[in-house]
Amino acid sequence: MAKVTLKDVEKVYPNGFKAVHGIDLDIKDGEFMVFVGPSGCAKSTTLRMIAGLESISGGTISIGDRVVNDVAPKDRKIAMVFQNYALYPHMTVYDNMAFSLKMKKMPKDEINKRVTEAAKALELEDLLKRKPKQLSGGQRQRVAVGRAIVRDPEVFLFDEPLSNLDAKLRVHMRVQLSQLHQKLKTTMIYVTHDQVEAMTMGDRICVLDKGNIMQVDTPLNLYHYP
Ligand code: ADP
Ligand code: ADP
């Protein structure tokens, strides 16, 4: 669990386009923060800078008391869940979840413990021997979340994780992810263009527009905004 702090953060892409215009944001320890706004408002760019997948052009981002600009990507305690799941197609569900831990040379017992616990929490226990193509969309998304959980990150980042699911599954997964947050109490940052998703899932919502923060507030206060 860790707070995430953005101070005057800017992003200028190599073509000269300024996508993020000096934003400030304090995300609390254990908070579920949602970034919402129309396509192109820089939700994904901001999330990717926090993840270390995109360079920061100006300002600083801190996770806990460490400035991420100075921390090598492999030492960052974050895990990201992508819209397209990004599962390894040739590996089983178990191996997909175990892979990053094997790379870290974690002892087998510990890997087994973590994968088993995550599979239980996500109701994947009966699917561990399957390959991704033998899973439904919702099951694949749960494996992607499981792969993030086993890393035991300080911060979870979600980039439109439910947008490839049908409406019914989306509602189901929203509830599952909210329950997961209540259980783990880990800081989560969640990007979506879906306002209902933002309202139902966020402790607070950060509304972005053209690379600026318009509002940051609880769903209740935003909803009652005049
Ligand atoms: P969102 O996630 O809110 O849809 P993005 O963060 O993907 O928005 O993009 C924010 C803005 O930055 C958009 O105007 C987009 O066209 C632009 N952008 C994204 N990636 C690049 C890039 N590699 N080079 C130049 N501009 C980019
Ligand atoms: P290590 O963490 O030992 O460097 P990994 O295979 O776990 O090895 O990760 C390789 C790189 O990919 C690291 O920079 C890590 O931070 C990043 N990475 C792996 N999985 C994820 C994930 N789910 N979300 C974000 N970054 C990840």
Coordinates of C-alpha atoms and ligand atoms in Angstrom, one line a residue:
M1 CA 0.0 0.0 0.0
A2 CA 1.4 3.4 -0.9
K3 CA 0.3 6.9 -1.7
V4 CA 0.9 8.3 -5.1
T5 CA 1.8 11.9 -5.6
L6 CA 1.9 13.8 -8.9
K7 CA 3.6 17.3 -8.8
D8 CA 3.3 19.5 -11.9
V9 CA 3.6 16.5 -14.2
E10 CA 3.9 17.2 -17.9
K11 CA 4.1 15.0 -20.9
V12 CA 5.4 16.2 -24.3
Y13 CA 5.5 13.5 -26.9
P14 CA 8.5 13.3 -29.3
N15 CA 6.4 14.9 -32.1
G16 CA 6.1 18.0 -29.8
F17 CA 2.5 17.4 -28.8
K18 CA 1.9 18.4 -25.2
A19 CA -0.5 15.7 -23.8
V20 CA -0.3 16.6 -20.1
H21 CA -0.2 20.2 -18.8
G22 CA 1.4 20.2 -15.4
I23 CA -1.1 18.2 -13.2
D24 CA -1.0 17.9 -9.4
L25 CA -2.7 15.0 -7.7
D26 CA -2.5 13.3 -4.3
I27 CA -3.7 9.7 -4.2
K28 CA -4.0 8.4 -0.7
D29 CA -2.7 5.1 0.7
G30 CA -5.3 2.4 -0.1
E31 CA -7.5 4.7 -2.2
F32 CA -9.4 3.6 -5.3
M33 CA -8.9 6.6 -7.7
V34 CA -10.6 6.6 -11.1
F35 CA -9.3 8.7 -14.0
V36 CA -12.3 9.5 -16.2
G37 CA -12.7 11.7 -19.3
P38 CA -13.3 11.5 -23.1
S39 CA -10.9 9.7 -25.5
G40 CA -7.7 11.7 -25.9
C41 CA -7.9 13.5 -22.5
A42 CA -4.6 11.8 -21.4
K43 CA -5.9 9.2 -19.0
S44 CA -3.7 6.5 -20.5
T45 CA -0.6 8.7 -20.8
T46 CA -0.9 9.7 -17.2
L47 CA -1.3 6.1 -16.0
R48 CA 1.6 4.9 -18.2
M49 CA 3.8 7.6 -16.7
I50 CA 2.9 6.3 -13.2
A51 CA 3.7 2.8 -14.4
G52 CA 7.1 3.9 -15.8
L53 CA 6.0 2.8 -19.3
E54 CA 6.2 6.3 -20.6
S55 CA 8.9 8.9 -19.8
I56 CA 7.9 12.0 -17.7
S57 CA 8.7 15.3 -19.5
G58 CA 8.4 17.6 -16.4
G59 CA 7.5 17.5 -12.7
T60 CA 7.7 14.4 -10.5
I61 CA 5.7 11.3 -9.7
S62 CA 6.2 9.6 -6.3
I63 CA 5.1 6.2 -5.1
G64 CA 5.3 6.1 -1.3
D65 CA 8.4 8.2 -0.5
R66 CA 10.2 7.3 -3.7
V67 CA 10.3 9.5 -6.8
V68 CA 9.6 7.1 -9.6
N69 CA 11.6 9.2 -12.1
D70 CA 14.7 7.8 -10.3
V71 CA 13.6 4.1 -9.8
A72 CA 14.3 1.5 -12.5
P73 CA 11.1 -0.1 -13.9
K74 CA 12.0 -3.5 -12.5
D75 CA 12.3 -2.0 -9.0
R76 CA 8.9 -0.4 -9.1
K77 CA 6.3 -2.1 -6.9
I78 CA 3.4 -1.6 -9.3
A79 CA 1.3 -4.0 -11.4
M80 CA -0.8 -3.0 -14.4
V81 CA -3.8 -4.7 -15.9
F82 CA -4.3 -4.0 -19.6
Q83 CA -7.4 -3.7 -21.7
N84 CA -6.3 -6.5 -24.0
Y85 CA -5.3 -8.8 -21.0
A86 CA -1.8 -9.4 -22.6
L87 CA -1.7 -13.0 -21.6
Y88 CA 0.9 -15.4 -22.9
P89 CA -1.1 -17.6 -25.3
H90 CA 1.1 -20.7 -25.1
M91 CA 1.2 -20.8 -21.3
T92 CA -1.4 -22.2 -19.0
V93 CA -3.3 -20.0 -16.5
Y94 CA -1.0 -21.2 -13.8
D95 CA 2.1 -20.3 -15.8
N96 CA 0.7 -17.0 -16.8
M97 CA 0.3 -16.1 -13.2
A98 CA 3.7 -17.6 -12.1
F99 CA 5.8 -16.2 -14.9
S100 CA 6.9 -12.9 -13.5
L101 CA 7.7 -14.6 -10.2
K102 CA 9.8 -17.2 -11.9
M103 CA 11.7 -14.5 -13.7
K104 CA 12.5 -13.0 -10.2
K105 CA 13.8 -16.4 -9.2
M106 CA 11.3 -16.6 -6.3
P107 CA 11.3 -20.0 -4.6
K108 CA 8.8 -22.5 -6.1
D109 CA 6.9 -22.9 -2.8
E110 CA 6.3 -19.2 -2.5
I111 CA 5.3 -19.0 -6.2
N112 CA 2.8 -21.9 -5.6
K113 CA 1.4 -20.2 -2.5
R114 CA 0.9 -16.9 -4.2
V115 CA -0.7 -18.3 -7.4
T116 CA -3.0 -20.6 -5.4
E117 CA -4.1 -17.8 -3.2
A118 CA -4.8 -15.5 -6.2
A119 CA -6.6 -18.3 -8.0
K120 CA -8.8 -18.8 -5.0
A121 CA -9.6 -15.1 -4.6
L122 CA -10.5 -14.9 -8.3
E123 CA -12.3 -18.2 -8.6
L124 CA -9.8 -19.6 -11.1
E125 CA -8.9 -22.7 -9.2
D126 CA -10.5 -25.1 -11.7
L127 CA -9.0 -23.3 -14.7
L128 CA -5.3 -23.4 -13.8
K129 CA -4.4 -26.0 -16.5
R130 CA -6.2 -24.3 -19.3
K131 CA -4.6 -22.0 -22.0
P132 CA -6.0 -18.5 -22.6
K133 CA -7.9 -19.6 -25.7
Q134 CA -9.9 -22.0 -23.7
L135 CA -11.2 -19.2 -21.4
S136 CA -14.1 -16.8 -21.7
G137 CA -13.4 -13.0 -21.8
G138 CA -14.2 -12.6 -18.1
Q139 CA -12.0 -15.5 -17.2
R140 CA -9.1 -14.1 -19.2
Q141 CA -9.6 -10.8 -17.5
R142 CA -9.5 -12.5 -14.1
V143 CA -6.2 -14.2 -15.0
A144 CA -4.8 -10.8 -16.0
V145 CA -5.8 -9.5 -12.5
G146 CA -4.3 -12.6 -10.9
R147 CA -1.0 -12.0 -12.7
A148 CA -1.0 -8.6 -11.1
I149 CA -2.0 -9.8 -7.6
V150 CA 0.8 -12.3 -7.3
R151 CA 3.4 -9.6 -7.6
D152 CA 2.0 -8.1 -4.4
P153 CA 2.3 -4.6 -5.7
E154 CA 2.1 -1.4 -3.7
V155 CA -0.1 0.1 -6.4
F156 CA -2.4 -1.5 -9.0
L157 CA -3.0 0.3 -12.3
F158 CA -5.9 -0.6 -14.5
D159 CA -6.2 0.7 -18.1
E160 CA -9.8 0.3 -19.2
P161 CA -9.7 -3.4 -18.0
L162 CA -13.4 -4.1 -18.7
S163 CA -14.0 -2.4 -22.0
N164 CA -13.7 -5.6 -24.0
L165 CA -16.3 -7.4 -22.0
D166 CA -20.0 -7.5 -22.7
A167 CA -22.3 -5.4 -20.6
K168 CA -23.4 -8.1 -18.2
L169 CA -19.9 -9.3 -17.5
R170 CA -18.7 -5.8 -17.1
V171 CA -21.1 -5.2 -14.2
H172 CA -20.1 -8.5 -12.6
M173 CA -16.4 -7.6 -12.9
R174 CA -17.0 -4.2 -11.4
V175 CA -18.4 -5.8 -8.3
Q176 CA -15.5 -8.3 -8.2
L177 CA -12.8 -5.6 -8.6
S178 CA -14.5 -3.5 -5.9
Q179 CA -14.6 -6.5 -3.5
L180 CA -10.9 -7.2 -4.3
H181 CA -10.0 -3.6 -3.4
Q182 CA -11.9 -3.9 -0.1
K183 CA -10.1 -7.1 0.6
L184 CA -6.5 -6.1 -0.4
K185 CA -6.9 -2.4 0.6
T186 CA -4.1 -1.7 -1.9
T187 CA -4.0 1.7 -3.7
M188 CA -5.6 1.3 -7.1
I189 CA -5.7 3.7 -10.1
Y190 CA -8.3 2.9 -12.6
V191 CA -8.7 4.4 -16.1
T192 CA -12.1 4.4 -17.8
H193 CA -14.2 6.5 -20.2
D194 CA -17.3 5.0 -18.7
Q195 CA -18.9 7.4 -16.2
V196 CA -21.1 4.8 -14.6
E197 CA -18.0 2.7 -13.9
A198 CA -16.2 5.7 -12.5
M199 CA -19.2 6.6 -10.2
T200 CA -19.7 3.0 -8.9
M201 CA -16.1 2.1 -8.4
G202 CA -14.1 5.2 -7.3
D203 CA -13.5 6.4 -3.8
R204 CA -12.6 9.5 -5.7
I205 CA -12.8 10.5 -9.3
C206 CA -10.3 12.6 -11.2
V207 CA -11.9 14.2 -14.3
L208 CA -9.5 14.9 -17.1
D209 CA -9.9 17.1 -20.1
K210 CA -7.2 17.7 -22.8
G211 CA -4.4 16.9 -20.4
N212 CA -5.7 19.1 -17.5
I213 CA -7.5 18.0 -14.3
M214 CA -10.9 19.5 -14.2
Q215 CA -12.2 18.1 -10.8
V216 CA -11.1 15.7 -8.2
D217 CA -13.9 14.6 -5.8
T218 CA -15.9 11.7 -4.4
P219 CA -18.7 10.3 -6.6
L220 CA -21.3 11.8 -4.3
N221 CA -19.9 15.3 -4.4
L222 CA -19.4 15.1 -8.2
Y223 CA -22.9 13.9 -8.7
H224 CA -24.3 16.8 -6.7
Y225 CA -22.1 19.3 -8.5
P226 CA -24.4 22.2 -9.6
Ligands
ADP1 P1 -6.8 8.7 -23.4 O1 -6.2 7.6 -22.7 O2 -7.6 9.7 -22.4 O3 -7.7 8.3 -24.5 P2 -4.2 9.2 -24.3 O4 -3.4 9.4 -23.1 O5 -4.1 8.0 -25.1 O6 -5.7 9.6 -24.0 O7 -3.7 10.4 -25.3 C1 -3.7 11.8 -24.9 C2 -3.3 12.6 -26.1 O8 -2.0 12.4 -26.5 C3 -4.2 12.4 -27.3 O9 -4.4 13.6 -28.0 C4 -3.3 11.5 -28.1 O10 -3.6 11.6 -29.5 C5 -1.9 12.0 -27.8 N1 -0.9 10.9 -27.9 C6 -0.9 9.7 -27.4 N2 0.2 9.0 -27.7 C7 0.9 9.8 -28.5 C8 2.2 9.6 -29.1 N3 2.9 8.5 -29.0 N4 2.7 10.7 -29.8 C9 2.0 11.8 -29.9 N5 0.8 12.0 -29.3 C10 0.3 11.0 -28.6
ADP2 P1 11.4 -8.2 -12.8 O1 10.2 -7.6 -12.0 O2 12.2 -9.2 -11.9 O3 12.2 -7.2 -13.5 P2 9.3 -9.2 -14.5 O4 9.3 -10.3 -15.5 O5 8.4 -9.4 -13.3 O6 10.8 -9.2 -13.9 O7 9.0 -7.9 -15.1 C1 9.8 -7.4 -16.2 C2 9.4 -5.9 -16.4 O8 8.1 -5.8 -16.7 C3 9.7 -5.1 -15.2 O9 10.1 -3.8 -15.5 C4 8.3 -5.1 -14.5 O10 8.2 -3.9 -13.7 C5 7.4 -5.1 -15.7 N1 6.1 -5.8 -15.5 C6 5.9 -7.1 -15.5 N2 4.6 -7.4 -15.2 C7 4.0 -6.3 -15.1 C8 2.7 -5.9 -14.8 N3 1.7 -6.8 -14.7 N4 2.4 -4.6 -14.8 C9 3.4 -3.7 -14.9 N5 4.7 -4.0 -15.2 C10 5.0 -5.2 -15.3

